[in-house]
PDB file of N, CA and C in Angstrom:
ATOM      1  N   MET A  11     -11.831  -2.509  49.489  1.00  0.00           N
ATOM      2  CA  MET A  11     -11.353  -1.579  50.115  1.00  0.00           C
ATOM      3  C   MET A  11     -10.377  -0.650  49.406  1.00  0.00           C
ATOM      4  N   GLY A  12      -9.621  -1.236  48.722  1.00  0.00           N
ATOM      5  CA  GLY A  12      -8.573  -0.481  47.972  1.00  0.00           C
ATOM      6  C   GLY A  12      -7.724  -1.171  47.075  1.00  0.00           C
ATOM      7  N   ASP A  13      -6.917  -0.532  46.357  1.00  0.00           N
ATOM      8  CA  ASP A  13      -5.954  -1.170  45.629  1.00  0.00           C
ATOM      9  C   ASP A  13      -4.544  -0.101  45.189  1.00  0.00           C
ATOM     10  N   GLY A  14      -3.569  -0.658  44.765  1.00  0.00           N
ATOM     11  CA  GLY A  14      -2.495   0.108  44.569  1.00  0.00           C
ATOM     12  C   GLY A  14      -1.772  -0.648  43.290  1.00  0.00           C
ATOM     13  N   ASN A  15      -0.438  -0.393  43.227  1.00  0.00           N
ATOM     14  CA  ASN A  15       0.425  -0.705  42.006  1.00  0.00           C
ATOM     15  C   ASN A  15       0.851  -1.974  42.536  1.00  0.00           C
ATOM     16  N   PHE A  16       0.932  -2.626  43.768  1.00  0.00           N
ATOM     17  CA  PHE A  16       1.352  -3.837  43.814  1.00  0.00           C
ATOM     18  C   PHE A  16       0.470  -4.617  44.902  1.00  0.00           C
ATOM     19  N   ALA A  17      -0.493  -4.161  45.143  1.00  0.00           N
ATOM     20  CA  ALA A  17      -1.338  -4.922  46.266  1.00  0.00           C
ATOM     21  C   ALA A  17      -3.173  -4.366  46.268  1.00  0.00           C
ATOM     22  N   ILE A  18      -3.858  -5.141  46.540  1.00  0.00           N
ATOM     23  CA  ILE A  18      -5.209  -4.912  46.933  1.00  0.00           C
ATOM     24  C   ILE A  18      -5.464  -5.092  48.376  1.00  0.00           C
ATOM     25  N   VAL A  19      -6.480  -4.392  49.218  1.00  0.00           N
ATOM     26  CA  VAL A  19      -6.828  -4.612  50.159  1.00  0.00           C
ATOM     27  C   VAL A  19      -8.218  -5.052  50.382  1.00  0.00           C
ATOM     28  N   ARG A  20      -8.526  -6.072  51.046  1.00  0.00           N
ATOM     29  CA  ARG A  20      -9.809  -6.586  51.192  1.00  0.00           C
ATOM     30  C   ARG A  20     -10.265  -6.651  52.765  1.00  0.00           C
ATOM     31  N   ARG A  21     -11.424  -6.534  52.665  1.00  0.00           N
ATOM     32  CA  ARG A  21     -12.124  -6.749  54.168  1.00  0.00           C
ATOM     33  C   ARG A  21     -12.294  -8.240  54.432  1.00  0.00           C
ATOM     34  N   SER A  22     -12.073  -8.581  55.623  1.00  0.00           N
ATOM     35  CA  SER A  22     -12.211 -10.115  55.952  1.00  0.00           C
ATOM     36  C   SER A  22     -12.624 -10.059  57.242  1.00  0.00           C
ATOM     37  N   LYS A  23     -13.348 -11.254  57.375  1.00  0.00           N
ATOM     38  CA  LYS A  23     -13.979 -11.622  58.904  1.00  0.00           C
ATOM     39  C   LYS A  23     -13.605 -13.034  59.398  1.00  0.00           C
ATOM     40  N   LEU A  24     -12.731 -13.251  60.514  1.00  0.00           N
ATOM     41  CA  LEU A  24     -12.369 -14.355  61.242  1.00  0.00           C
ATOM     42  C   LEU A  24     -13.469 -15.398  61.501  1.00  0.00           C
ATOM     43  N   ARG A  25     -13.510 -16.556  60.860  1.00  0.00           N
ATOM     44  CA  ARG A  25     -14.478 -17.325  61.057  1.00  0.00           C
ATOM     45  C   ARG A  25     -14.736 -17.843  62.558  1.00  0.00           C
ATOM     46  N   GLY A  26     -16.123 -17.809  62.816  1.00  0.00           N
ATOM     47  CA  GLY A  26     -16.033 -18.229  64.470  1.00  0.00           C
ATOM     48  C   GLY A  26     -16.428 -17.095  65.246  1.00  0.00           C
ATOM     49  N   THR A  27     -15.637 -16.012  65.108  1.00  0.00           N
ATOM     50  CA  THR A  27     -15.729 -14.707  65.866  1.00  0.00           C
ATOM     51  C   THR A  27     -16.211 -13.631  65.038  1.00  0.00           C
ATOM     52  N   GLU A  28     -16.278 -13.754  63.939  1.00  0.00           N
ATOM     53  CA  GLU A  28     -16.674 -12.460  62.990  1.00  0.00           C
ATOM     54  C   GLU A  28     -16.124 -11.224  63.262  1.00  0.00           C
ATOM     55  N   LYS A  29     -14.909 -11.161  63.551  1.00  0.00           N
ATOM     56  CA  LYS A  29     -13.977 -10.003  64.012  1.00  0.00           C
ATOM     57  C   LYS A  29     -13.657  -9.759  62.506  1.00  0.00           C
ATOM     58  N   GLU A  30     -13.458  -8.056  62.102  1.00  0.00           N
ATOM     59  CA  GLU A  30     -13.347  -7.928  61.122  1.00  0.00           C
ATOM     60  C   GLU A  30     -11.671  -7.360  60.900  1.00  0.00           C
ATOM     61  N   PHE A  31     -11.130  -7.655  59.726  1.00  0.00           N
ATOM     62  CA  PHE A  31      -9.689  -7.380  59.253  1.00  0.00           C
ATOM     63  C   PHE A  31      -9.687  -6.598  58.243  1.00  0.00           C
ATOM     64  N   ALA A  32      -8.334  -6.260  57.852  1.00  0.00           N
ATOM     65  CA  ALA A  32      -8.191  -5.611  56.407  1.00  0.00           C
ATOM     66  C   ALA A  32      -7.043  -6.637  56.185  1.00  0.00           C
ATOM     67  N   VAL A  33      -7.134  -7.075  54.876  1.00  0.00           N
ATOM     68  CA  VAL A  33      -6.323  -8.059  54.453  1.00  0.00           C
ATOM     69  C   VAL A  33      -5.443  -7.687  53.007  1.00  0.00           C
ATOM     70  N   LYS A  34      -4.227  -7.529  52.958  1.00  0.00           N
ATOM     71  CA  LYS A  34      -3.501  -6.988  51.892  1.00  0.00           C
ATOM     72  C   LYS A  34      -2.824  -8.057  51.168  1.00  0.00           C
ATOM     73  N   ILE A  35      -3.107  -8.088  49.823  1.00  0.00           N
ATOM     74  CA  ILE A  35      -2.647  -9.274  49.136  1.00  0.00           C
ATOM     75  C   ILE A  35      -1.957  -8.652  48.188  1.00  0.00           C
ATOM     76  N   ILE A  36      -0.581  -9.021  48.052  1.00  0.00           N
ATOM     77  CA  ILE A  36       0.488  -8.364  47.355  1.00  0.00           C
ATOM     78  C   ILE A  36       0.828  -9.347  46.157  1.00  0.00           C
ATOM     79  N   ASP A  37       0.982  -8.730  44.932  1.00  0.00           N
ATOM     80  CA  ASP A  37       1.300  -9.506  43.812  1.00  0.00           C
ATOM     81  C   ASP A  37       2.798  -9.342  43.607  1.00  0.00           C
ATOM     82  N   LYS A  38       3.241 -10.478  44.060  1.00  0.00           N
ATOM     83  CA  LYS A  38       4.714 -10.564  44.138  1.00  0.00           C
ATOM     84  C   LYS A  38       5.543 -10.248  42.690  1.00  0.00           C
ATOM     85  N   SER A  39       4.705 -10.860  41.769  1.00  0.00           N
ATOM     86  CA  SER A  39       5.343 -10.655  40.385  1.00  0.00           C
ATOM     87  C   SER A  39       5.622  -9.189  39.742  1.00  0.00           C
ATOM     88  N   LYS A  40       4.835  -8.212  40.448  1.00  0.00           N
ATOM     89  CA  LYS A  40       5.122  -6.980  40.299  1.00  0.00           C
ATOM     90  C   LYS A  40       6.256  -6.209  41.109  1.00  0.00           C
ATOM     91  N   MET A  41       6.720  -7.101  42.083  1.00  0.00           N
ATOM     92  CA  MET A  41       7.685  -6.562  43.142  1.00  0.00           C
ATOM     93  C   MET A  41       9.095  -6.993  42.599  1.00  0.00           C
ATOM     94  N   LYS A  42       9.313  -7.590  41.493  1.00  0.00           N
ATOM     95  CA  LYS A  42      10.519  -8.108  41.286  1.00  0.00           C
ATOM     96  C   LYS A  42      11.562  -6.753  41.312  1.00  0.00           C
ATOM     97  N   GLY A  43      12.592  -7.060  42.087  1.00  0.00           N
ATOM     98  CA  GLY A  43      13.639  -6.083  42.341  1.00  0.00           C
ATOM     99  C   GLY A  43      13.267  -5.150  43.251  1.00  0.00           C
ATOM    100  N   LYS A  44      12.020  -5.375  43.788  1.00  0.00           N
ATOM    101  CA  LYS A  44      12.022  -4.388  44.908  1.00  0.00           C
ATOM    102  C   LYS A  44      11.291  -4.639  46.025  1.00  0.00           C
ATOM    103  N   GLU A  45      11.839  -6.048  46.264  1.00  0.00           N
ATOM    104  CA  GLU A  45      11.366  -6.871  47.522  1.00  0.00           C
ATOM    105  C   GLU A  45      11.584  -6.235  48.993  1.00  0.00           C
ATOM    106  N   TYR A  46      12.869  -5.399  48.584  1.00  0.00           N
ATOM    107  CA  TYR A  46      13.402  -4.826  50.002  1.00  0.00           C
ATOM    108  C   TYR A  46      12.413  -3.612  50.243  1.00  0.00           C
ATOM    109  N   MET A  47      11.645  -3.249  49.544  1.00  0.00           N
ATOM    110  CA  MET A  47      10.472  -2.166  49.965  1.00  0.00           C
ATOM    111  C   MET A  47       9.421  -2.803  50.824  1.00  0.00           C
ATOM    112  N   LEU A  48       8.913  -3.930  50.426  1.00  0.00           N
ATOM    113  CA  LEU A  48       8.178  -4.779  51.031  1.00  0.00           C
ATOM    114  C   LEU A  48       8.642  -5.062  52.563  1.00  0.00           C
ATOM    115  N   ASP A  49       9.789  -5.670  52.462  1.00  0.00           N
ATOM    116  CA  ASP A  49      10.376  -5.588  53.961  1.00  0.00           C
ATOM    117  C   ASP A  49      10.436  -4.858  54.798  1.00  0.00           C
ATOM    118  N   HIS A  50      10.726  -3.616  54.047  1.00  0.00           N
ATOM    119  CA  HIS A  50      10.919  -2.289  55.008  1.00  0.00           C
ATOM    120  C   HIS A  50       9.452  -1.840  55.411  1.00  0.00           C
ATOM    121  N   GLU A  51       8.237  -2.115  54.645  1.00  0.00           N
ATOM    122  CA  GLU A  51       7.033  -1.802  54.877  1.00  0.00           C
ATOM    123  C   GLU A  51       6.468  -2.714  56.103  1.00  0.00           C
ATOM    124  N   ILE A  52       6.760  -4.010  56.248  1.00  0.00           N
ATOM    125  CA  ILE A  52       6.632  -5.034  57.035  1.00  0.00           C
ATOM    126  C   ILE A  52       7.376  -4.595  58.494  1.00  0.00           C
ATOM    127  N   ASN A  53       8.215  -4.369  58.302  1.00  0.00           N
ATOM    128  CA  ASN A  53       9.019  -3.569  59.755  1.00  0.00           C
ATOM    129  C   ASN A  53       8.534  -2.664  60.045  1.00  0.00           C
ATOM    130  N   ILE A  54       8.207  -1.489  59.564  1.00  0.00           N
ATOM    131  CA  ILE A  54       7.727  -0.496  59.888  1.00  0.00           C
ATOM    132  C   ILE A  54       6.364  -0.750  60.614  1.00  0.00           C
ATOM    133  N   MET A  55       5.447  -1.327  59.798  1.00  0.00           N
ATOM    134  CA  MET A  55       4.278  -1.540  60.250  1.00  0.00           C
ATOM    135  C   MET A  55       4.351  -2.608  61.595  1.00  0.00           C
ATOM    136  N   TYR A  56       4.961  -3.472  62.034  1.00  0.00           N
ATOM    137  CA  TYR A  56       5.168  -4.181  63.092  1.00  0.00           C
ATOM    138  C   TYR A  56       5.481  -3.144  64.077  1.00  0.00           C
ATOM    139  N   SER A  57       6.371  -2.059  63.899  1.00  0.00           N
ATOM    140  CA  SER A  57       7.005  -1.098  65.101  1.00  0.00           C
ATOM    141  C   SER A  57       5.931  -0.097  65.240  1.00  0.00           C
ATOM    142  N   CYS A  58       4.924   0.112  64.221  1.00  0.00           N
ATOM    143  CA  CYS A  58       3.926   1.152  64.839  1.00  0.00           C
ATOM    144  C   CYS A  58       3.027   0.608  66.059  1.00  0.00           C
ATOM    145  N   ASN A  59       2.650   1.745  66.898  1.00  0.00           N
ATOM    146  CA  ASN A  59       1.705   1.301  68.098  1.00  0.00           C
ATOM    147  C   ASN A  59       1.207   2.649  68.301  1.00  0.00           C
ATOM    148  N   HIS A  60      -0.024   3.150  67.581  1.00  0.00           N
ATOM    149  CA  HIS A  60      -0.815   4.409  67.612  1.00  0.00           C
ATOM    150  C   HIS A  60      -2.231   3.840  67.523  1.00  0.00           C
ATOM    151  N   PRO A  61      -3.217   4.489  67.718  1.00  0.00           N
ATOM    152  CA  PRO A  61      -4.545   4.235  67.821  1.00  0.00           C
ATOM    153  C   PRO A  61      -5.355   4.701  66.276  1.00  0.00           C
ATOM    154  N   ASN A  62      -4.435   5.662  65.816  1.00  0.00           N
ATOM    155  CA  ASN A  62      -4.796   5.836  64.429  1.00  0.00           C
ATOM    156  C   ASN A  62      -4.127   5.256  63.275  1.00  0.00           C
ATOM    157  N   ILE A  63      -3.296   4.440  63.672  1.00  0.00           N
ATOM    158  CA  ILE A  63      -2.539   3.415  62.533  1.00  0.00           C
ATOM    159  C   ILE A  63      -2.942   2.098  62.788  1.00  0.00           C
ATOM    160  N   ILE A  64      -3.426   1.557  61.401  1.00  0.00           N
ATOM    161  CA  ILE A  64      -3.766   0.125  61.563  1.00  0.00           C
ATOM    162  C   ILE A  64      -2.505  -0.681  61.926  1.00  0.00           C
ATOM    163  N   ARG A  65      -2.971  -1.859  62.752  1.00  0.00           N
ATOM    164  CA  ARG A  65      -1.926  -2.488  63.509  1.00  0.00           C
ATOM    165  C   ARG A  65      -1.602  -4.005  62.404  1.00  0.00           C
ATOM    166  N   LEU A  66      -0.266  -4.250  62.398  1.00  0.00           N
ATOM    167  CA  LEU A  66       0.021  -5.546  61.437  1.00  0.00           C
ATOM    168  C   LEU A  66       0.143  -6.644  62.363  1.00  0.00           C
ATOM    169  N   LEU A  67      -0.882  -7.513  62.186  1.00  0.00           N
ATOM    170  CA  LEU A  67      -1.007  -8.784  63.208  1.00  0.00           C
ATOM    171  C   LEU A  67      -0.099  -9.756  62.847  1.00  0.00           C
ATOM    172  N   GLU A  68      -0.063 -10.182  61.357  1.00  0.00           N
ATOM    173  CA  GLU A  68       0.649 -11.298  61.022  1.00  0.00           C
ATOM    174  C   GLU A  68       1.104 -11.140  59.658  1.00  0.00           C
ATOM    175  N   ASP A  69       2.109 -11.438  59.297  1.00  0.00           N
ATOM    176  CA  ASP A  69       2.385 -11.617  57.552  1.00  0.00           C
ATOM    177  C   ASP A  69       2.731 -13.183  57.313  1.00  0.00           C
ATOM    178  N   PHE A  70       2.592 -13.540  56.065  1.00  0.00           N
ATOM    179  CA  PHE A  70       2.675 -14.883  55.471  1.00  0.00           C
ATOM    180  C   PHE A  70       2.919 -14.877  54.045  1.00  0.00           C
ATOM    181  N   GLU A  71       3.617 -15.897  53.528  1.00  0.00           N
ATOM    182  CA  GLU A  71       3.701 -15.837  52.266  1.00  0.00           C
ATOM    183  C   GLU A  71       3.163 -17.001  51.693  1.00  0.00           C
ATOM    184  N   THR A  72       2.469 -16.943  50.426  1.00  0.00           N
ATOM    185  CA  THR A  72       2.112 -18.412  49.893  1.00  0.00           C
ATOM    186  C   THR A  72       2.651 -18.558  48.422  1.00  0.00           C
ATOM    187  N   SER A  73       2.248 -19.834  47.926  1.00  0.00           N
ATOM    188  CA  SER A  73       3.039 -19.988  46.682  1.00  0.00           C
ATOM    189  C   SER A  73       2.736 -19.240  45.351  1.00  0.00           C
TER     190      SER A  73
END
């Protein structure tokens, strides 16, 4: 779907339901010293509630 300096966004489907989602995959190695930016974005996305703004359903971190 798209990419930027720190992340790529891919289209995904939930198994069993085939419901479509956008998945943002962030390269943490490119965010060294800028982790606060990610925390800020996550907080903003969770607080947004508007039909024209994508909703953040879940966030998690992998190794």
